[in-house]
């Protein structure tokens, strides 16, 4: 594994080794605290030691910090490796500085929330912590699973973090309120939090199975996620594109490639960064699309390369585009045959399209 793969395992490791054990401890202490309160109210005494109440509060505070902390770790990983800091550009300097400031401010607000005594300041710091978490969570590079938000690990994590932050903010009110109103609110919200944590365990395990190691990405993203099938490696043979790419390393054997048209990719959907050069080339009797060495696109499932009539595709109907195949790699040089009988001049735009979510990553208008 490379450093990126190792960094990607920090979040699930913390969840398994720290957060979920603390959840178990908090639940056990919460149950004992409630039983002691009921027994004391009915019989005046209980065999459960009085220390369970303060211990429940202390471990509960740890839980809030661990949940918010692990959420920030996951968001930081996504932003650094998949968002603005990936292939960093100088024009993004101000935004990058702002993101770092928000990270620091969110952590500082959480620390001040632990220290705040008055209701007003607890409300302010709880709001700042929650706001910072949400703002960071909606930065480019963070995979939110918006297309099925109801089973999204990201949204479960945000909801759980908000519940923990609110619970921490109202703890002093629980002890001051003789009507037990805040205690009931605390109990209801934390019962909901338990359900959310269970959902996080399920969705987190699912997402881990969908996240490849770096060396696996080029193979995994050849799979058809809609049909849930992947190419059979035993049945695959070297394609003409690979053969052309290989033979081009030997100038004495390589055929002369004539460039018929060329264009530069522009990003169509914000956050789905796509850049580099696309060319139409003549290789012997074949016409191909070549993506140059400087090509790069953001990673995703079921990503296709097309020829399209429109520079900014508004629809994907049979008469509008020609499918060249699955995107073979998200970076670097690659070749695609244009089907026989297709006049590429009728489709003068090379498009990178995520078919699964119907999202246009980028487009290159061909000039000849």
Short mmCIF file of C-alpha atoms in Angstrom, two decimals:
data_model
loop_
_atom_site.label_atom_id
_atom_site.label_comp_id
_atom_site.label_asym_id
_atom_site.label_seq_id
_atom_site.Cartn_x
_atom_site.Cartn_y
_atom_site.Cartn_z
CA UNK A 1 0.00 0.00 0.00
CA UNK A 2 1.15 3.54 -0.71
CA UNK A 3 0.76 6.50 1.73
CA UNK A 4 -2.63 7.43 0.23
CA UNK A 5 -4.00 3.93 0.89
CA UNK A 6 -2.66 3.96 4.45
CA UNK A 7 -4.19 7.41 5.08
CA UNK A 8 -7.53 6.10 3.79
CA UNK A 9 -7.56 3.46 6.52
CA UNK A 10 -7.13 5.94 9.40
CA UNK A 11 -10.86 6.75 9.52
CA UNK A 12 -12.17 3.13 9.67
CA UNK A 13 -9.39 2.18 12.10
CA UNK A 14 -10.40 4.95 14.51
CA UNK A 15 -14.05 3.92 14.16
CA UNK A 16 -13.33 0.29 15.08
CA UNK A 17 -10.67 0.90 17.72
CA UNK A 18 -11.99 4.06 19.39
CA UNK A 19 -15.48 5.29 18.54
CA UNK A 20 -17.56 2.12 18.66
CA UNK A 21 -15.99 0.86 21.92
CA UNK A 22 -16.80 4.23 23.50
CA UNK A 23 -20.38 3.94 22.22
CA UNK A 24 -20.67 0.59 24.00
CA UNK A 25 -19.31 2.09 27.22
CA UNK A 26 -21.69 5.06 27.06
CA UNK A 27 -24.71 2.81 26.45
CA UNK A 28 -23.79 0.58 29.39
CA UNK A 29 -23.30 3.54 31.73
CA UNK A 30 -26.49 5.21 30.48
CA UNK A 31 -28.50 2.09 31.27
CA UNK A 32 -26.97 1.79 34.74
CA UNK A 33 -27.54 5.48 35.45
CA UNK A 34 -31.20 5.17 34.52
CA UNK A 35 -31.66 1.99 36.57
CA UNK A 36 -30.06 3.61 39.61
CA UNK A 37 -32.31 6.66 39.26
CA UNK A 38 -35.45 4.50 39.05
CA UNK A 39 -34.38 2.29 41.97
CA UNK A 40 -33.53 5.27 44.12
CA UNK A 41 -36.89 6.91 43.36
CA UNK A 42 -38.84 3.78 44.30
CA UNK A 43 -36.86 2.25 47.15
CA UNK A 44 -34.58 5.05 48.27
CA UNK A 45 -31.42 3.06 47.62
CA UNK A 46 -29.66 1.11 44.88
CA UNK A 47 -26.81 -1.36 44.63
CA UNK A 48 -25.53 0.45 41.55
CA UNK A 49 -22.70 2.79 42.68
CA UNK A 50 -23.40 6.53 42.39
CA UNK A 51 -20.24 6.96 40.33
CA UNK A 52 -22.02 5.69 37.19
CA UNK A 53 -23.65 9.10 36.62
CA UNK A 54 -20.42 11.14 36.52
CA UNK A 55 -18.73 8.36 34.51
CA UNK A 56 -21.56 8.43 31.98
CA UNK A 57 -21.13 12.17 31.57
CA UNK A 58 -17.33 11.93 31.24
CA UNK A 59 -17.35 9.09 28.70
CA UNK A 60 -20.20 10.82 26.85
CA UNK A 61 -17.98 13.88 26.47
CA UNK A 62 -15.27 11.63 25.04
CA UNK A 63 -17.78 10.24 22.58
CA UNK A 64 -18.68 13.68 21.25
CA UNK A 65 -15.03 14.54 20.70
CA UNK A 66 -14.27 11.21 19.02
CA UNK A 67 -17.29 11.39 16.68
CA UNK A 68 -16.58 14.96 15.57
CA UNK A 69 -12.86 14.21 15.34
CA UNK A 70 -13.26 11.10 13.19
CA UNK A 71 -15.63 13.02 10.89
CA UNK A 72 -13.01 15.72 10.41
CA UNK A 73 -10.35 13.08 9.70
CA UNK A 74 -12.51 11.56 6.94
CA UNK A 75 -13.29 14.97 5.43
CA UNK A 76 -9.64 16.05 5.56
CA UNK A 77 -8.58 12.87 3.74
CA UNK A 78 -11.17 13.42 1.00
CA UNK A 79 -10.35 17.10 0.47
CA UNK A 80 -6.59 16.49 0.45
CA UNK A 81 -6.47 13.47 -1.85
CA UNK A 82 -9.57 14.03 -3.99
CA UNK A 83 -10.48 17.70 -3.69
CA UNK A 84 -8.81 21.06 -4.03
CA UNK A 85 -5.37 19.89 -2.82
CA UNK A 86 -5.16 17.18 -5.48
CA UNK A 87 -3.22 18.62 -8.43
CA UNK A 88 -3.16 21.93 -6.56
CA UNK A 89 -3.34 25.10 -8.67
CA UNK A 90 -2.12 28.50 -7.52
CA UNK A 91 -5.46 30.13 -8.34
CA UNK A 92 -7.01 28.00 -5.59
CA UNK A 93 -4.65 29.32 -2.90
CA UNK A 94 -7.21 31.57 -1.21
CA UNK A 95 -9.83 28.81 -1.07
CA UNK A 96 -7.24 26.37 0.29
CA UNK A 97 -6.24 28.80 3.04
CA UNK A 98 -9.91 29.36 3.88
CA UNK A 99 -10.50 25.60 4.18
CA UNK A 100 -7.55 25.24 6.54
CA UNK A 101 -8.85 28.15 8.63
CA UNK A 102 -12.30 26.53 8.84
CA UNK A 103 -10.71 23.29 10.01
CA UNK A 104 -8.82 25.09 12.75
CA UNK A 105 -11.87 27.16 13.73
CA UNK A 106 -14.07 24.05 13.94
CA UNK A 107 -11.61 22.29 16.24
CA UNK A 108 -11.22 25.43 18.34
CA UNK A 109 -15.01 25.82 18.64
CA UNK A 110 -15.30 22.23 19.86
CA UNK A 111 -12.63 22.85 22.51
CA UNK A 112 -14.37 26.06 23.64
CA UNK A 113 -17.69 24.19 23.76
CA UNK A 114 -16.21 21.88 26.40
CA UNK A 115 -15.05 24.92 28.40
CA UNK A 116 -18.13 27.17 28.02
CA UNK A 117 -20.21 27.70 31.15
CA UNK A 118 -23.12 29.90 30.08
CA UNK A 119 -26.00 28.79 27.89
CA UNK A 120 -25.29 31.55 25.36
CA UNK A 121 -21.67 30.60 24.75
CA UNK A 122 -22.46 26.91 24.63
CA UNK A 123 -25.03 27.67 21.94
CA UNK A 124 -22.56 29.82 19.99
CA UNK A 125 -19.73 27.28 20.04
CA UNK A 126 -22.06 24.37 19.29
CA UNK A 127 -23.39 26.28 16.27
CA UNK A 128 -19.88 27.16 15.06
CA UNK A 129 -18.70 23.56 15.42
CA UNK A 130 -21.69 22.16 13.53
CA UNK A 131 -21.51 24.83 10.82
CA UNK A 132 -17.80 24.23 10.26
CA UNK A 133 -18.39 20.50 9.94
CA UNK A 134 -21.14 20.99 7.35
CA UNK A 135 -19.19 23.57 5.31
CA UNK A 136 -16.16 21.28 5.17
CA UNK A 137 -18.30 18.27 4.35
CA UNK A 138 -19.68 19.94 1.23
CA UNK A 139 -16.29 20.73 -0.30
CA UNK A 140 -15.22 19.16 -3.59
CA UNK A 141 -13.76 15.70 -3.22
CA UNK A 142 -16.01 14.57 -0.36
CA UNK A 143 -18.12 11.64 -1.54
CA UNK A 144 -21.60 12.26 -0.13
CA UNK A 145 -23.64 9.70 -2.09
CA UNK A 146 -26.23 12.38 -2.89
CA UNK A 147 -27.96 10.09 -5.38
CA UNK A 148 -29.07 7.85 -2.46
CA UNK A 149 -28.69 10.09 0.55
CA UNK A 150 -30.97 7.93 2.70
CA UNK A 151 -28.23 5.29 2.94
CA UNK A 152 -25.25 7.66 2.82
CA UNK A 153 -22.40 7.10 5.28
CA UNK A 154 -21.58 10.80 4.98
CA UNK A 155 -25.04 12.03 5.96
CA UNK A 156 -25.28 9.49 8.79
CA UNK A 157 -21.96 10.81 10.07
CA UNK A 158 -23.06 14.45 9.87
CA UNK A 159 -26.34 13.69 11.69
CA UNK A 160 -24.53 11.69 14.39
CA UNK A 161 -22.00 14.50 14.88
CA UNK A 162 -24.77 17.10 15.19
CA UNK A 163 -26.59 14.98 17.76
CA UNK A 164 -23.40 14.58 19.79
CA UNK A 165 -22.62 18.30 19.62
CA UNK A 166 -26.16 19.19 20.75
CA UNK A 167 -26.04 16.63 23.55
CA UNK A 168 -22.78 18.06 24.82
CA UNK A 169 -24.21 21.58 24.73
CA UNK A 170 -27.28 20.72 26.83
CA UNK A 171 -25.57 18.59 29.50
CA UNK A 172 -25.52 21.40 32.14
CA UNK A 173 -29.23 22.05 31.50
CA UNK A 174 -30.01 18.39 32.24
CA UNK A 175 -28.62 18.74 35.76
CA UNK A 176 -30.31 22.09 36.40
CA UNK A 177 -33.77 21.23 35.06
CA UNK A 178 -35.97 19.72 37.77
CA UNK A 179 -38.79 19.02 35.30
CA UNK A 180 -36.55 16.51 33.47
CA UNK A 181 -37.52 18.08 30.13
CA UNK A 182 -33.92 18.29 28.94
CA UNK A 183 -33.21 14.79 30.23
CA UNK A 184 -36.03 13.42 28.08
CA UNK A 185 -34.77 15.35 25.04
CA UNK A 186 -31.28 14.00 25.68
CA UNK A 187 -32.59 10.43 25.95
CA UNK A 188 -34.67 10.64 22.76
CA UNK A 189 -31.87 12.18 20.70
CA UNK A 190 -29.32 9.67 21.89
CA UNK A 191 -31.63 6.75 21.13
CA UNK A 192 -31.81 8.16 17.62
CA UNK A 193 -28.01 8.48 17.63
CA UNK A 194 -27.67 4.77 18.44
CA UNK A 195 -29.73 3.91 15.36
CA UNK A 196 -27.59 6.27 13.27
CA UNK A 197 -24.41 4.63 14.60
CA UNK A 198 -25.74 1.22 13.59
CA UNK A 199 -26.42 2.63 10.14
CA UNK A 200 -22.88 4.00 10.02
CA UNK A 201 -21.49 0.56 10.81
CA UNK A 202 -23.42 -0.93 7.90
CA UNK A 203 -22.79 1.84 5.35
CA UNK A 204 -19.15 2.17 6.39
CA UNK A 205 -18.55 -1.54 5.78
CA UNK A 206 -20.28 -1.25 2.40
CA UNK A 207 -18.20 1.77 1.37
CA UNK A 208 -14.96 0.05 2.33
CA UNK A 209 -15.80 -2.73 -0.11
CA UNK A 210 -16.29 -0.12 -2.85
CA UNK A 211 -13.05 1.80 -2.23
CA UNK A 212 -10.12 0.26 -4.10
CA UNK A 213 -6.44 0.45 -3.28
CA UNK A 214 -4.52 2.65 -5.71
CA UNK A 215 -3.29 -0.23 -7.85
CA UNK A 216 -6.83 -1.65 -8.10
CA UNK A 217 -8.49 1.50 -9.43
CA UNK A 218 -7.65 0.99 -13.10
CA UNK A 219 -9.24 -2.45 -12.94
CA UNK A 220 -12.24 -1.70 -10.73
CA UNK A 221 -13.42 1.25 -12.77
CA UNK A 222 -13.67 -0.93 -15.86
CA UNK A 223 -16.63 -2.65 -14.21
CA UNK A 224 -20.19 -1.84 -15.21
CA UNK A 225 -21.68 -0.68 -11.92
CA UNK A 226 -25.21 -0.56 -13.29
CA UNK A 227 -25.15 -4.19 -14.49
CA UNK A 228 -22.88 -5.21 -11.61
CA UNK A 229 -20.45 -7.07 -13.85
CA UNK A 230 -16.69 -6.79 -14.41
CA UNK A 231 -14.51 -7.94 -17.33
CA UNK A 232 -13.24 -11.50 -17.09
CA UNK A 233 -9.45 -11.22 -17.04
CA UNK A 234 -9.06 -14.73 -18.44
CA UNK A 235 -11.02 -13.86 -21.56
CA UNK A 236 -9.33 -10.53 -22.23
CA UNK A 237 -6.83 -10.15 -25.05
CA UNK A 238 -4.62 -7.25 -25.93
CA UNK A 239 -6.70 -4.63 -27.69
CA UNK A 240 -5.55 -2.78 -30.77
CA UNK A 241 -5.19 0.38 -28.66
CA UNK A 242 -2.74 -1.32 -26.31
CA UNK A 243 -0.83 -2.83 -29.20
CA UNK A 244 -0.55 0.58 -30.89
CA UNK A 245 0.56 2.15 -27.61
CA UNK A 246 3.16 -0.57 -27.11
CA UNK A 247 4.58 -0.56 -30.62
CA UNK A 248 4.89 3.22 -30.52
CA UNK A 249 7.80 2.73 -28.14
CA UNK A 250 9.79 1.33 -31.08
CA UNK A 251 10.15 4.03 -33.75
CA UNK A 252 11.44 1.63 -36.41
CA UNK A 253 8.27 -0.44 -36.21
CA UNK A 254 5.68 2.15 -35.35
CA UNK A 255 3.24 3.43 -37.92
CA UNK A 256 3.08 7.13 -38.61
CA UNK A 257 0.27 8.74 -36.63
CA UNK A 258 -1.35 11.64 -38.44
CA UNK A 259 -3.17 14.14 -36.20
CA UNK A 260 -6.48 15.09 -37.83
CA UNK A 261 -7.91 17.27 -35.05
CA UNK A 262 -7.13 18.31 -31.51
CA UNK A 263 -8.82 19.95 -28.54
CA UNK A 264 -8.35 20.71 -24.83
CA UNK A 265 -10.66 19.35 -22.15
CA UNK A 266 -12.67 21.75 -20.02
CA UNK A 267 -14.52 20.79 -16.86
CA UNK A 268 -18.29 20.79 -17.38
CA UNK A 269 -19.53 19.81 -13.90
CA UNK A 270 -17.87 21.74 -11.02
CA UNK A 271 -15.81 19.41 -8.89
CA UNK A 272 -15.41 16.79 -11.63
CA UNK A 273 -12.07 18.19 -12.78
CA UNK A 274 -11.10 17.06 -16.29
CA UNK A 275 -8.12 18.38 -18.23
CA UNK A 276 -5.62 17.47 -20.93
CA UNK A 277 -5.52 17.06 -24.70
CA UNK A 278 -7.74 14.93 -26.94
CA UNK A 279 -6.82 14.17 -30.55
CA UNK A 280 -8.26 12.43 -33.57
CA UNK A 281 -5.43 10.46 -35.17
CA UNK A 282 -5.05 8.30 -38.25
CA UNK A 283 -3.17 5.07 -37.50
CA UNK A 284 -2.80 3.08 -40.70
CA UNK A 285 -6.34 2.39 -41.84
CA UNK A 286 -7.88 3.14 -38.46
CA UNK A 287 -9.14 6.38 -37.00
CA UNK A 288 -8.70 6.71 -33.25
CA UNK A 289 -9.20 9.08 -30.37
CA UNK A 290 -6.01 9.66 -28.43
CA UNK A 291 -5.97 11.10 -24.92
CA UNK A 292 -2.54 12.60 -24.38
CA UNK A 293 -0.11 12.06 -21.50
CA UNK A 294 -1.42 15.21 -19.78
CA UNK A 295 -4.97 13.85 -19.57
CA UNK A 296 -6.57 13.51 -16.14
CA UNK A 297 -10.13 13.12 -14.87
CA UNK A 298 -11.63 12.68 -11.45
CA UNK A 299 -12.24 9.06 -10.48
CA UNK A 300 -15.72 7.59 -10.59
CA UNK A 301 -17.75 4.51 -11.49
CA UNK A 302 -19.03 3.62 -14.97
CA UNK A 303 -17.16 6.47 -16.70
CA UNK A 304 -17.36 6.37 -20.52
CA UNK A 305 -15.56 8.14 -23.34
CA UNK A 306 -17.80 9.46 -26.11
CA UNK A 307 -17.88 11.49 -29.27
CA UNK A 308 -20.74 13.96 -28.96
CA UNK A 309 -22.39 16.53 -31.19
CA UNK A 310 -22.54 19.12 -28.42
CA UNK A 311 -19.58 20.69 -26.65
CA UNK A 312 -21.72 20.92 -23.51
CA UNK A 313 -23.97 17.86 -23.80
CA UNK A 314 -27.57 18.52 -22.89
CA UNK A 315 -28.77 14.98 -23.54
CA UNK A 316 -27.45 11.52 -24.28
CA UNK A 317 -29.65 10.04 -26.97
CA UNK A 318 -28.61 7.60 -29.69
CA UNK A 319 -28.40 10.28 -32.37
CA UNK A 320 -26.33 12.65 -30.22
CA UNK A 321 -23.25 10.59 -29.41
CA UNK A 322 -20.99 7.66 -30.29
CA UNK A 323 -19.77 5.45 -27.47
CA UNK A 324 -16.03 4.70 -27.65
CA UNK A 325 -15.93 2.52 -24.55
CA UNK A 326 -15.19 2.62 -20.83
CA UNK A 327 -12.54 5.11 -19.76
CA UNK A 328 -9.43 2.94 -19.45
CA UNK A 329 -7.56 5.15 -17.02
CA UNK A 330 -8.18 8.40 -15.20
CA UNK A 331 -4.72 9.66 -16.10
CA UNK A 332 -2.25 9.39 -18.95
CA UNK A 333 -2.12 8.41 -22.60
CA UNK A 334 -4.73 6.03 -24.02
CA UNK A 335 -6.30 5.14 -27.38
CA UNK A 336 -9.84 4.36 -28.52
CA UNK A 337 -10.98 3.09 -31.92
CA UNK A 338 -13.71 5.11 -33.66
CA UNK A 339 -16.26 2.58 -34.98
CA UNK A 340 -16.20 1.98 -38.73
CA UNK A 341 -18.76 3.94 -40.69
CA UNK A 342 -18.75 6.83 -38.19
CA UNK A 343 -17.74 10.25 -39.49
CA UNK A 344 -16.13 11.83 -36.43
CA UNK A 345 -16.63 15.31 -37.93
CA UNK A 346 -20.35 14.90 -37.20
CA UNK A 347 -19.43 14.43 -33.52
CA UNK A 348 -16.65 16.99 -33.02
CA UNK A 349 -16.45 16.80 -29.22
CA UNK A 350 -14.72 14.24 -27.00
CA UNK A 351 -16.70 13.82 -23.78
CA UNK A 352 -15.98 12.10 -20.47
CA UNK A 353 -19.33 10.99 -19.05
CA UNK A 354 -20.31 9.14 -15.87
CA UNK A 355 -23.16 7.01 -17.13
CA UNK A 356 -24.17 5.71 -13.71
CA UNK A 357 -25.07 9.16 -12.41
CA UNK A 358 -25.55 10.89 -15.79
CA UNK A 359 -22.88 13.46 -15.00
CA UNK A 360 -20.70 15.06 -17.68
CA UNK A 361 -17.17 15.35 -16.29
CA UNK A 362 -15.53 17.23 -19.14
CA UNK A 363 -15.51 17.93 -22.89
CA UNK A 364 -12.87 18.73 -25.53
CA UNK A 365 -14.00 20.61 -28.66
CA UNK A 366 -12.02 19.30 -31.63
CA UNK A 367 -10.41 21.83 -33.97
CA UNK A 368 -9.16 20.71 -37.39
#
